[in-house]
XYZ file of C-alpha atoms in Angstrom:
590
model
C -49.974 49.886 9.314
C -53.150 47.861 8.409
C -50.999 46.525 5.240
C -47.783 45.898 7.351
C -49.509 43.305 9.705
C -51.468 41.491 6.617
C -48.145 40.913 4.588
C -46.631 39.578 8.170
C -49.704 37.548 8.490
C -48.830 36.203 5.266
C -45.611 35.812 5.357
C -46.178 33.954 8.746
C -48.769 31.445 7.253
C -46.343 30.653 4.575
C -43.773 29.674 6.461
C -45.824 27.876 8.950
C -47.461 25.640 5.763
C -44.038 24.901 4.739
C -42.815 23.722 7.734
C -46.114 21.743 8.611
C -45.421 20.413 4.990
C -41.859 19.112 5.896
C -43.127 17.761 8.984
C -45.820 15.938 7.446
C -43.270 14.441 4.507
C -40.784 13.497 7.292
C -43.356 11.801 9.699
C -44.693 10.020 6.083
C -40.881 8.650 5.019
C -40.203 7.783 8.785
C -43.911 5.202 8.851
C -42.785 3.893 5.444
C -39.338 3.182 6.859
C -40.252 1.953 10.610
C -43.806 1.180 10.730
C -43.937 -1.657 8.536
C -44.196 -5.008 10.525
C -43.598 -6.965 7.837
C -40.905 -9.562 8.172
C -37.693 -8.364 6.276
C -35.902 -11.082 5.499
C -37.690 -14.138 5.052
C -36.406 -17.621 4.962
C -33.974 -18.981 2.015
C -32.992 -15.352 1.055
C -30.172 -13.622 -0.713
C -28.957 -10.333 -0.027
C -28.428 -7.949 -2.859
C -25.780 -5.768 -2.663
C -25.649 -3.033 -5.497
C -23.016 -0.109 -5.061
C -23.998 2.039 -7.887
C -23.376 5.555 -6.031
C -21.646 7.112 -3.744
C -19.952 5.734 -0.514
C -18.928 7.496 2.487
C -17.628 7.017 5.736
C -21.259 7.588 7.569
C -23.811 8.638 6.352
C -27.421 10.464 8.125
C -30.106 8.218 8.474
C -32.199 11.372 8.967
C -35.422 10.393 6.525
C -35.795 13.909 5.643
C -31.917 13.989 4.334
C -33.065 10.990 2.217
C -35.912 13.034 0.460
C -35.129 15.915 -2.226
C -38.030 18.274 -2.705
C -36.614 19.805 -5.846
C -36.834 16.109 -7.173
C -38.757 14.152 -5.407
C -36.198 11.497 -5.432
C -33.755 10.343 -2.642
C -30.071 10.589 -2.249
C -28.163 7.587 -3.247
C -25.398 8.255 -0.535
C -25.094 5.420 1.313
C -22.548 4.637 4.303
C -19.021 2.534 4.516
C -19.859 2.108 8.044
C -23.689 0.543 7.150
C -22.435 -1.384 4.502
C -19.981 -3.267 6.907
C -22.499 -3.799 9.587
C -24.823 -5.857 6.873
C -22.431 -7.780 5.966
C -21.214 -8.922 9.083
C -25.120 -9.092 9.916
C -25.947 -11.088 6.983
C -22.847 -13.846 7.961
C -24.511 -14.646 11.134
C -28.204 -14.357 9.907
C -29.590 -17.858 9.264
C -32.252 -16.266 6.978
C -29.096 -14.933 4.058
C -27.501 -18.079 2.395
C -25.745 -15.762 0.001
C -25.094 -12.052 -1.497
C -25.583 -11.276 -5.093
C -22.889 -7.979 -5.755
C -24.322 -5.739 -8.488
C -21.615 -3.494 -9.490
C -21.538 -1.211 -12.574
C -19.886 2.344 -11.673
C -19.354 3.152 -7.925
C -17.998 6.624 -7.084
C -15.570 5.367 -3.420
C -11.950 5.429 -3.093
C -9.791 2.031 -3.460
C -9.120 1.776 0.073
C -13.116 2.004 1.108
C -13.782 -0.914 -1.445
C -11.026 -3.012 0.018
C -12.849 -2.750 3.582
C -15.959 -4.098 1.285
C -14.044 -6.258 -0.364
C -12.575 -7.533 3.008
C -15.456 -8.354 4.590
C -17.196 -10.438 2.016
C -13.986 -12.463 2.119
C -15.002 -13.244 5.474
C -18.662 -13.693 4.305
C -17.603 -15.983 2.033
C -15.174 -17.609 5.025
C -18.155 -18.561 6.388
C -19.489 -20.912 3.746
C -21.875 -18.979 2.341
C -21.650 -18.065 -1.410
C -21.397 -14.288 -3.275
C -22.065 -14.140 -6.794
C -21.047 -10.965 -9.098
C -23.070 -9.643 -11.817
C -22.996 -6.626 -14.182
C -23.429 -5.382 -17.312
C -20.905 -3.638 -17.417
C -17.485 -3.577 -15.462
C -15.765 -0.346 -14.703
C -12.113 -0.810 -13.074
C -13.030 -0.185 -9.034
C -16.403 -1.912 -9.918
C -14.397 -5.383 -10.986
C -11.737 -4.893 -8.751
C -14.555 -5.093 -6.132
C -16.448 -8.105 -7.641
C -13.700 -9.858 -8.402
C -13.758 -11.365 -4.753
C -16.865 -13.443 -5.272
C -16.729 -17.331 -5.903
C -18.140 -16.393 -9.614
C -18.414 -13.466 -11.908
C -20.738 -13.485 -14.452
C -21.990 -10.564 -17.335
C -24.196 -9.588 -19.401
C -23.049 -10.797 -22.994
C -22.922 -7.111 -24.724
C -21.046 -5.874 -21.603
C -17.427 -4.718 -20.439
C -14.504 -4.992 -18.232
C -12.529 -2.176 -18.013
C -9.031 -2.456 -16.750
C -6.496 0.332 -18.144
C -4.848 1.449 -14.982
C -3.999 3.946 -12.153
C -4.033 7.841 -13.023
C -3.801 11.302 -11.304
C -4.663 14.606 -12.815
C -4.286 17.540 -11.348
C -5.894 21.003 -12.823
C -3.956 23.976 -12.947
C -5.246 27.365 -12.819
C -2.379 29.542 -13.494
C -2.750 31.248 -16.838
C -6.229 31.393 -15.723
C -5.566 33.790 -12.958
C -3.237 35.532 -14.946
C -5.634 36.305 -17.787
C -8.050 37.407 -14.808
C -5.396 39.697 -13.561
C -5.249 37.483 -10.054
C -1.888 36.842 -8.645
C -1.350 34.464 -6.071
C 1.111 34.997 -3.461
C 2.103 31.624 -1.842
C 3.990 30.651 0.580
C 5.052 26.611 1.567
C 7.439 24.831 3.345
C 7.972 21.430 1.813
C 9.543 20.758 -1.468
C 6.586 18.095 -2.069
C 3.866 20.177 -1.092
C 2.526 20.633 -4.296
C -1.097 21.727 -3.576
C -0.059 25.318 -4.444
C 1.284 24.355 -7.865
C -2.697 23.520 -9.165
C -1.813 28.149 -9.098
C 1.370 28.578 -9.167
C 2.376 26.305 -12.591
C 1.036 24.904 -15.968
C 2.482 21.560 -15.064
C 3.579 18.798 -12.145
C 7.001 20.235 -10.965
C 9.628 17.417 -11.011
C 9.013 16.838 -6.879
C 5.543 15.898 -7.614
C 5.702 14.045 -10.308
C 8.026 11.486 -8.867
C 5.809 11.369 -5.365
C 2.566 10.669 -7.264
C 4.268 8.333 -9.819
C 5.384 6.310 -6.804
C 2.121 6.371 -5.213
C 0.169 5.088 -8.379
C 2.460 2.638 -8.651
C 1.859 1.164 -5.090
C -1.920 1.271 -5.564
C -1.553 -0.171 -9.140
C 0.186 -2.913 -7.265
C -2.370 -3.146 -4.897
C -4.921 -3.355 -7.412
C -3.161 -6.383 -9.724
C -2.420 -8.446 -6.864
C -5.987 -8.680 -5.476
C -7.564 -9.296 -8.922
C -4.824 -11.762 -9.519
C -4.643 -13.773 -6.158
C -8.970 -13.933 -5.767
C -8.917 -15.056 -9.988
C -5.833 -17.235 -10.265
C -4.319 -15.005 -13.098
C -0.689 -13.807 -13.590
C -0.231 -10.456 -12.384
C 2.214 -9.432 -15.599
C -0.703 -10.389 -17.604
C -2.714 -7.504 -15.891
C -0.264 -5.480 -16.989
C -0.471 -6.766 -20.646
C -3.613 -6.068 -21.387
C -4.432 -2.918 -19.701
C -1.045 -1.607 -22.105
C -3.370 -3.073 -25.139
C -6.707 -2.525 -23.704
C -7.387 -6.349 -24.473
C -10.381 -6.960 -22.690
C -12.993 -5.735 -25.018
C -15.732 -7.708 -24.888
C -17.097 -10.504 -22.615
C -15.892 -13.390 -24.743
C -11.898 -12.636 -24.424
C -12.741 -11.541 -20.820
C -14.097 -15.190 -20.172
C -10.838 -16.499 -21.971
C -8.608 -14.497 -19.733
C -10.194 -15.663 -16.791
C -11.735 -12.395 -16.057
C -15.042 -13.849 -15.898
C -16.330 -17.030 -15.126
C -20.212 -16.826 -16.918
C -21.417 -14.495 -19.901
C -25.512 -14.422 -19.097
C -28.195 -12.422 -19.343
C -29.463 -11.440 -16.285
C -32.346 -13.642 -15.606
C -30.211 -17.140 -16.509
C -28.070 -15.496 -13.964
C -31.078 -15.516 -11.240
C -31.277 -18.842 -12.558
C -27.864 -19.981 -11.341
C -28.795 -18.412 -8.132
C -31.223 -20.576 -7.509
C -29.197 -23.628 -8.757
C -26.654 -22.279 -5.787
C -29.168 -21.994 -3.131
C -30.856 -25.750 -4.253
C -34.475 -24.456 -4.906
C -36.808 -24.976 -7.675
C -36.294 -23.171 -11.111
C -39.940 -22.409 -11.328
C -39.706 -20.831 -7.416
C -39.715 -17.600 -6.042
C -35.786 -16.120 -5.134
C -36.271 -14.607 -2.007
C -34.020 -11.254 -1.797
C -33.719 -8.457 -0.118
C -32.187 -4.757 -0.592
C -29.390 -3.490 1.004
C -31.361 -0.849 1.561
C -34.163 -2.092 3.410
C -31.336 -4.741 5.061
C -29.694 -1.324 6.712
C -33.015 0.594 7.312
C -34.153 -2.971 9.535
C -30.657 -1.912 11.258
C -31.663 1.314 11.571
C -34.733 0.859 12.959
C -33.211 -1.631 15.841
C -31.207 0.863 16.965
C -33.793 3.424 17.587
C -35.333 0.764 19.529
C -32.722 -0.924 21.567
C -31.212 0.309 24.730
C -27.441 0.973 23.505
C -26.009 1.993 26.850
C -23.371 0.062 28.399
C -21.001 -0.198 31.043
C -18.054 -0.811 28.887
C -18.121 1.337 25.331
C -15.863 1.554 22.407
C -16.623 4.708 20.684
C -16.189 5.888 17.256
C -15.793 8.910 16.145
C -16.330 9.600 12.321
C -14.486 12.442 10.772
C -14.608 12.849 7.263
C -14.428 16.016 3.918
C -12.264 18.918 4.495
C -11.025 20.522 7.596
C -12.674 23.625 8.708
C -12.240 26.294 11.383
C -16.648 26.042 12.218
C -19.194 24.109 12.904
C -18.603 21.037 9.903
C -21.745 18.944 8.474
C -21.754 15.557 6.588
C -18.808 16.542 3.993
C -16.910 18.100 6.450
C -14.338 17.902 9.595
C -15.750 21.279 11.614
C -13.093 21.954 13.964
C -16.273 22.663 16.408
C -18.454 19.683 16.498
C -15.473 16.948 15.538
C -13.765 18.564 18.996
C -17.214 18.322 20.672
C -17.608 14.546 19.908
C -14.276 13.467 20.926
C -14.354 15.310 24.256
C -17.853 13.881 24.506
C -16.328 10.477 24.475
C -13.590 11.470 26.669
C -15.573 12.446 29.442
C -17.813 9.458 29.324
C -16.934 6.902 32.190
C -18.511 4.557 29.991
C -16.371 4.961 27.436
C -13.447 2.896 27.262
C -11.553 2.913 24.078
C -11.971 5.651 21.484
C -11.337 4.625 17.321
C -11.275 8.084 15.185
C -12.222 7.211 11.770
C -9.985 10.119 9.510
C -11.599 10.423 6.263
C -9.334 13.583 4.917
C -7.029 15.244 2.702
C -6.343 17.902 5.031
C -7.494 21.764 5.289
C -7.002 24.248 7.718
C -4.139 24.642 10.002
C -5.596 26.486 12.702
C -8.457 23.617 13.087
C -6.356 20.630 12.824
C -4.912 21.878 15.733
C -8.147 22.331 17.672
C -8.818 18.795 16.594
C -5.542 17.914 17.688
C -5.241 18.876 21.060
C -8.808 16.963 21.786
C -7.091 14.019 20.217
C -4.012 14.727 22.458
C -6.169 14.735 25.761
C -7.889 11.618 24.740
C -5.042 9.651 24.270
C -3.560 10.684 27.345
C -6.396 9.178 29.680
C -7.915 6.471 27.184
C -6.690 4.323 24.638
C -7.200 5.977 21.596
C -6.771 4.233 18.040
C -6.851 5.761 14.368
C -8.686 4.310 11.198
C -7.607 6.107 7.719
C -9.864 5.833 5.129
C -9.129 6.401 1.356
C -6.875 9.673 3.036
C -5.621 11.234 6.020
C -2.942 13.167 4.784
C -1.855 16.645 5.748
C -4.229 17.802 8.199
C -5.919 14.603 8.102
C -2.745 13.363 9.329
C -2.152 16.352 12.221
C -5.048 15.037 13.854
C -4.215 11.226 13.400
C -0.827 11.917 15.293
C -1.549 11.495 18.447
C -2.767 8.367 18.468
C -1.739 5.509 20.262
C -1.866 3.367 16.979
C -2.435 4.170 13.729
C -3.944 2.016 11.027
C -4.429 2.203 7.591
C -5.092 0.826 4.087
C -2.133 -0.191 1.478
C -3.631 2.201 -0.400
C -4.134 5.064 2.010
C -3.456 8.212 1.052
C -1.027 9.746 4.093
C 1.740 11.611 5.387
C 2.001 14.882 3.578
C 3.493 16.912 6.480
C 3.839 20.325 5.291
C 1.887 23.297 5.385
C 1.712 26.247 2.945
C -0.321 29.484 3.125
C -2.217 31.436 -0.396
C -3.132 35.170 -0.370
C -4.564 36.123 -4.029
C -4.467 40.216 -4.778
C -6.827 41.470 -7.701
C -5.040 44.355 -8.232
C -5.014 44.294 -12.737
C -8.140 42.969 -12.294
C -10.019 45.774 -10.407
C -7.669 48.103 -13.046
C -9.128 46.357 -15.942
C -12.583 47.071 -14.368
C -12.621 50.154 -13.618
C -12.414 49.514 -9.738
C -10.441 51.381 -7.588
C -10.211 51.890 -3.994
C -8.487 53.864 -1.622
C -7.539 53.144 1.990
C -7.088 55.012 5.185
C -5.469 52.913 8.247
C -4.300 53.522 11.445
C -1.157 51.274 11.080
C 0.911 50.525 8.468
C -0.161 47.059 7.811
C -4.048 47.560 9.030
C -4.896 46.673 5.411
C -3.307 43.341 5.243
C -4.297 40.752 3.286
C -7.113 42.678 1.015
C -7.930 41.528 -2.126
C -6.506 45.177 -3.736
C -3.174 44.960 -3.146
C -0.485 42.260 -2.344
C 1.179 41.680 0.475
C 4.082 43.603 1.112
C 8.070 42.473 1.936
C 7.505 43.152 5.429
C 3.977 41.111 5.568
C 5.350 38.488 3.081
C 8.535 37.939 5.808
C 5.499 37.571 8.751
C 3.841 35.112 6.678
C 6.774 32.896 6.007
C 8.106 33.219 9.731
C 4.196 31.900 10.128
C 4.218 29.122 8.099
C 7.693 28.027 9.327
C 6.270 28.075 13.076
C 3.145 26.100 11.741
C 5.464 23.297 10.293
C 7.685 23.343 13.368
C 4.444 22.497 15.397
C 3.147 20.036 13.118
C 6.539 18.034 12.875
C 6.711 18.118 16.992
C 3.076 16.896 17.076
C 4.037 13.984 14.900
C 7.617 13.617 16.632
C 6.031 13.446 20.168
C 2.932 10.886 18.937
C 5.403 8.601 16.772
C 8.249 8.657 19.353
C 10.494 9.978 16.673
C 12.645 13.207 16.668
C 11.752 16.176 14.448
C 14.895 15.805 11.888
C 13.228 11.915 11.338
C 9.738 13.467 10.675
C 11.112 16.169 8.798
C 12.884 13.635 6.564
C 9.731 11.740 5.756
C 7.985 14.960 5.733
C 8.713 18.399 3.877
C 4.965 17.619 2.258
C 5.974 13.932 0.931
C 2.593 12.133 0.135
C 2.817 8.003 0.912
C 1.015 5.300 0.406
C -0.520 3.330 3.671
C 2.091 0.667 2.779
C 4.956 2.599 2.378
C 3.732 4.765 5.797
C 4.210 1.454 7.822
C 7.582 0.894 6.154
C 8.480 4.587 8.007
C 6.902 4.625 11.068
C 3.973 7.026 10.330
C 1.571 4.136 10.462
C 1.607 0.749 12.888
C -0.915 -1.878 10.775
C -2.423 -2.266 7.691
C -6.161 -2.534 7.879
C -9.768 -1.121 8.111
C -11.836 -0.149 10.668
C -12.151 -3.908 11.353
C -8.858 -4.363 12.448
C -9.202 -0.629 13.832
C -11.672 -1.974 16.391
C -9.753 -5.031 16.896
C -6.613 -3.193 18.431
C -8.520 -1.196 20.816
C -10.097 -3.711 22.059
C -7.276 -5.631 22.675
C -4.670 -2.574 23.798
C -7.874 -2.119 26.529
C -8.099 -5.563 27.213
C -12.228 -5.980 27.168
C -11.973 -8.566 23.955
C -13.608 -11.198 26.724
C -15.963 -8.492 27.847
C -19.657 -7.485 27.031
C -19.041 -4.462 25.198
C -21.409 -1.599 22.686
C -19.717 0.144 19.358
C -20.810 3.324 19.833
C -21.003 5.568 16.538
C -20.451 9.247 16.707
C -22.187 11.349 15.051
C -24.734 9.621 16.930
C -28.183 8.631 15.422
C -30.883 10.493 16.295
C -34.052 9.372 17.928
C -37.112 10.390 14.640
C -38.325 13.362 15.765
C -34.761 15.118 16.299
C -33.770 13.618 13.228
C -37.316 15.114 10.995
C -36.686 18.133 13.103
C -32.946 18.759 11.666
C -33.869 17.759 8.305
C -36.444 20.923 8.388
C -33.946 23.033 9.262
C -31.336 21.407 7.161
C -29.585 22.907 3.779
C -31.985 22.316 0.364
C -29.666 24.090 -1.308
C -26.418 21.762 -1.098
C -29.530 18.840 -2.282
C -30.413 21.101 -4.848
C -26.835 21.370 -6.136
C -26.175 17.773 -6.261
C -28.798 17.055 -7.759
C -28.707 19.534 -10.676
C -24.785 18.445 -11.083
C -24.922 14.527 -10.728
C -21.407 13.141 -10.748
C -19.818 16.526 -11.194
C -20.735 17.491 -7.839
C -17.406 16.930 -6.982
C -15.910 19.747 -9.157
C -18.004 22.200 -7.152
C -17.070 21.118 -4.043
C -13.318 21.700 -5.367
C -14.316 25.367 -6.496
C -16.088 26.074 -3.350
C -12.716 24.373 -1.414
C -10.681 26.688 -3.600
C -12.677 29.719 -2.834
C -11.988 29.308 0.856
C -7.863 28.352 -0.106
C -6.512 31.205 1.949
C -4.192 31.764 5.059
C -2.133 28.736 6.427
C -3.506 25.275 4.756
C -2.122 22.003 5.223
C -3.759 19.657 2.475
C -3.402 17.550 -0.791
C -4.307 18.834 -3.953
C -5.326 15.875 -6.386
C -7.991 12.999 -6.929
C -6.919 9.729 -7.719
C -8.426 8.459 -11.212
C -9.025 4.626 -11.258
C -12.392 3.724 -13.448
């Protein structure tokens, strides 16, 4: 017994050193990020704005989620939502004259770089300048840069334009040579997110849906470079057949590029642009430490307000739970937007849908919180790079709906996987044996497929799921359910083409998101507070949740860098059974 309560005693004090040790590095990170009173941004100053990582919707400004312990290194995530607010900061601060945009690979959809790429148009509306530099231009970096008054590079680097691509994987023979059969079950001729198991190839359906979509955002893409660098578009087209754009000299010939320098000339041209001394200091500061001054005013300013636009950030894959920052949990997404709802304060509500869909069953949790909302409050719908599928279930009830040209959207459809093992148990030796007290108690197990009668429950399910879905969308877009079902039956759309068929009202971003809710409540002459959901927490919740947070998911991404993404698609696909509604590819553009 003596033994028993040392090892406890042990085991106690280890934990309670680790968790004193977490405490310790949060309370550390939180003084370096809000205890210094150091000004900022000091007088005659640029702001630099380098993108190299990965953009989302929101991000936590919990220090501790900031901090790996594995590497001792931070997480380079960084926030759509942040990076807007500095910009539109930075426009009215008399302390930025300009931005210096330092591209080279950025991992964000097209449609979150136009919302960048839209607001430093207004930056620049303003009079102030924003210069480009990079050593090297991938496709969505220069697309991006391309906006600024001039573009200059490094004279050994690149601009990469070769086009628009999707690639889808396919598992089939895979499963076969496993001895895994899928058993599927769709309705929509489009929805091809089962085909990534059920074929080798794109069926015909698909292929002409995602040729027309790359198409649009190809489009998208040519016109912007072209109209921001005075270029033909056809001569886009030209050389990204030929791959023309080599090096730096022919890009500067094609009008690519305006300057090839190294990058301290290039500082040097800054200052010319900002009318101070060659042999002078160039004031800058981080976007970084331009959001963390952000940061820290809103842990220290009274936010409340009698007149409140909230919104509500949903972003990653749909799931029936509790979700986190990759995720839409049916659980806390619902919780937020009834939070709003219930606030008096709270006039208009935007949802921000970040999604490619996911399950079913909690899109329509989310949905019928989005329903109620909309009923009592005017509630308004951002897309991001996609809200398609269940993305788009939740988006239907909306009072308006806007989105990117190059949204991802629409695919209305829903389709429903069950995988049986039953060669590959054989092939293992496994067997198993059953005993039930109904004929179908065994449904659904991974040793035998499902049979005629369950298969025939299943598609009567998945047919009642669609029904629902289409009414949803009928009801929220005034339309009937033959016109949804004729846009529908899993058809995947481009933002643009979505406002050409009623599924979306206005092209925008959350800008213009905002915008409409203001002015559908009528408070544009009022004294309003954007309020963002999830909310940011006061430091000690915030060092608190990061102890208790998940060091493995940090661990992962760290280990796996930019292929981070393929495990989330093989966790995703792990979880890809019962009734889904959700898109199955990634949009290539580098």
């Amino acid at each position: 017994m003596a033994k028993f309560f040392k090892y406890l005693f042990v085991s106690f004090l280890g934990t309670l050193i680790a968790v004193l040790f977490f405490i310790l590095v949060g309370v550390l990170i939180l003084i370096s990020v809000t205890g210094s009173s150091e000004q900022v941004v000091k007088e005659n100053s640029v702001l630099v704005v380098s993108l190299d990582g990965e953009i989302a919707d929101k991000v936590s400004h919990n220090p501790l989620d900031q901090f790996n312990p594995f590497a001792l290194s931070g997480d380079q995530k960084i926030g759509l939502i942040d990076i807007l607010k500095a910009i539109e900061k930075a426009e009215q601060d008399n302390n930025i004259k300009g931005i210096i945009l330092k591209v080279d690979y950025v991992s964000a959809g097209i449609s979150t770089l136009t919302e960048i790429r839209d607001a430093l148009e207004d930056f620049k509306a303003s009079g102030k300048f924003v210069l480009s530099y990079s050593d090297f231009y991938t496709q969505k970096a220069y697309y991006l840069s391309s906006v600024a008054q001039k573009v200059y590079m490094n004279p050994e680097g690149q601009v990469m334009l070769q086009g628009v691509s999707i690639r889808t994987t396919h598992f089939k023979s895979a499963l076969e040579k496993l001895g895994i059969k899928p058993q599927i079950i769709r309705h929509g001729k489009y929805k091809s997110a089962v085909e990534i198991i059920s074929e080798d190839k794109m069926s015909d359906a698909s292929r002409y849906q995602m040729k027309e979509m790359i198409d649009d955002i190809w489009s998208h893409l040519k016109n912007s470079i072209a109209a921001s660098r005075n270029i033909q578009v056809a001569d886009i087209d030209t050389w990204a057949d030929s791959l023309t754009i080599r090096n730096g000299k022919i890009a500067k010939e094609k009008g690519l590029i305006d300057e090839i320098k190294y990058f301290d000339e290039f500082l040097l041209e800054c200052k010319d642009s900002m009318k101070i001394a060659q042999d002078a200091d160039l004031n800058s500061v981080s976007l970084s430490a331009y959001i963390n001054e952000m940061v820290t005013e809103e842990f220290s300013v009274v936010t409340e307000s009698e007149t409140q636009v909230a919104v509500i950030v949903a972003q990653g894959n749909i799931i029936p739970s509790e979700g986190d920052d990759e995720s839409i949990g049916s659980e806390n997404v619902s919780r937020m937007i009834r939070k709003a709802r219930l606030d008096k304060n709270v006039r208009a509500i935007v949802l921000r849908v970040n999604s490619g869909g996911g399950s079913a069953l909690a899109s329509e949790a989310i949905w019928r919180e989005c329903k109620l909302s909309a009923e009592q409050k005017t509630f308004v719908v951002s897309m991001g790079d996609a809200a398609a599928s269940g993305g788009y279930y939740i988006a239907a009830p909306a009072d308006y709906i806007v989105a990117q040209p190059t949204t991802i959207t629409g695919s209305i459809g829903v389709f429903g996987v069950f995988f049986s093992g039953v060669e590959l148990l054989n092939d293992l030796g496994i067997t198993s044996d059953v005993v039930t007290s109904n004929a179908n108690a065994d449904m659904g197990t991974f040793a035998r497929p499902l049979n005629p009668q369950e298969v025939k429950v299943m598609e009567l399910g998945i047919e009642d799921v669609y029904q629902t879905f289409t009414k949803h969308v009928a009801e929220g877009r005034k339309k009937t359910q033959p016109e949804v079902d004729s846009v529908g039956q899993g058809r995947v759309w481009t933002g643009a083409d979505a406002l050409s068929i009623g599924l979306v009202d206005k092209l925008g971003g959350l800008k213009t998101a905002l915008k409409v809710a203001i002015d559908m409540e009528g408070i544009a002459d009022s004294v309003y507070v954007v309020k963002y959901y999830p909310e940011v927490l006061d430091p000690f919740s915030a060092i608190m949740k990061g102890i208790t947070g998940n060091t493995v998911s940090t661990q992962v991404k760290e280990t796996l860098g930019e292929n981070y993404k393929y495990y989330k698609a093989l966790v995703s696909a792990s979880k890809t059974e019962g009734v889904l509604a959700k898109i199955p590819f990634d949009i290539v553009v580098e």
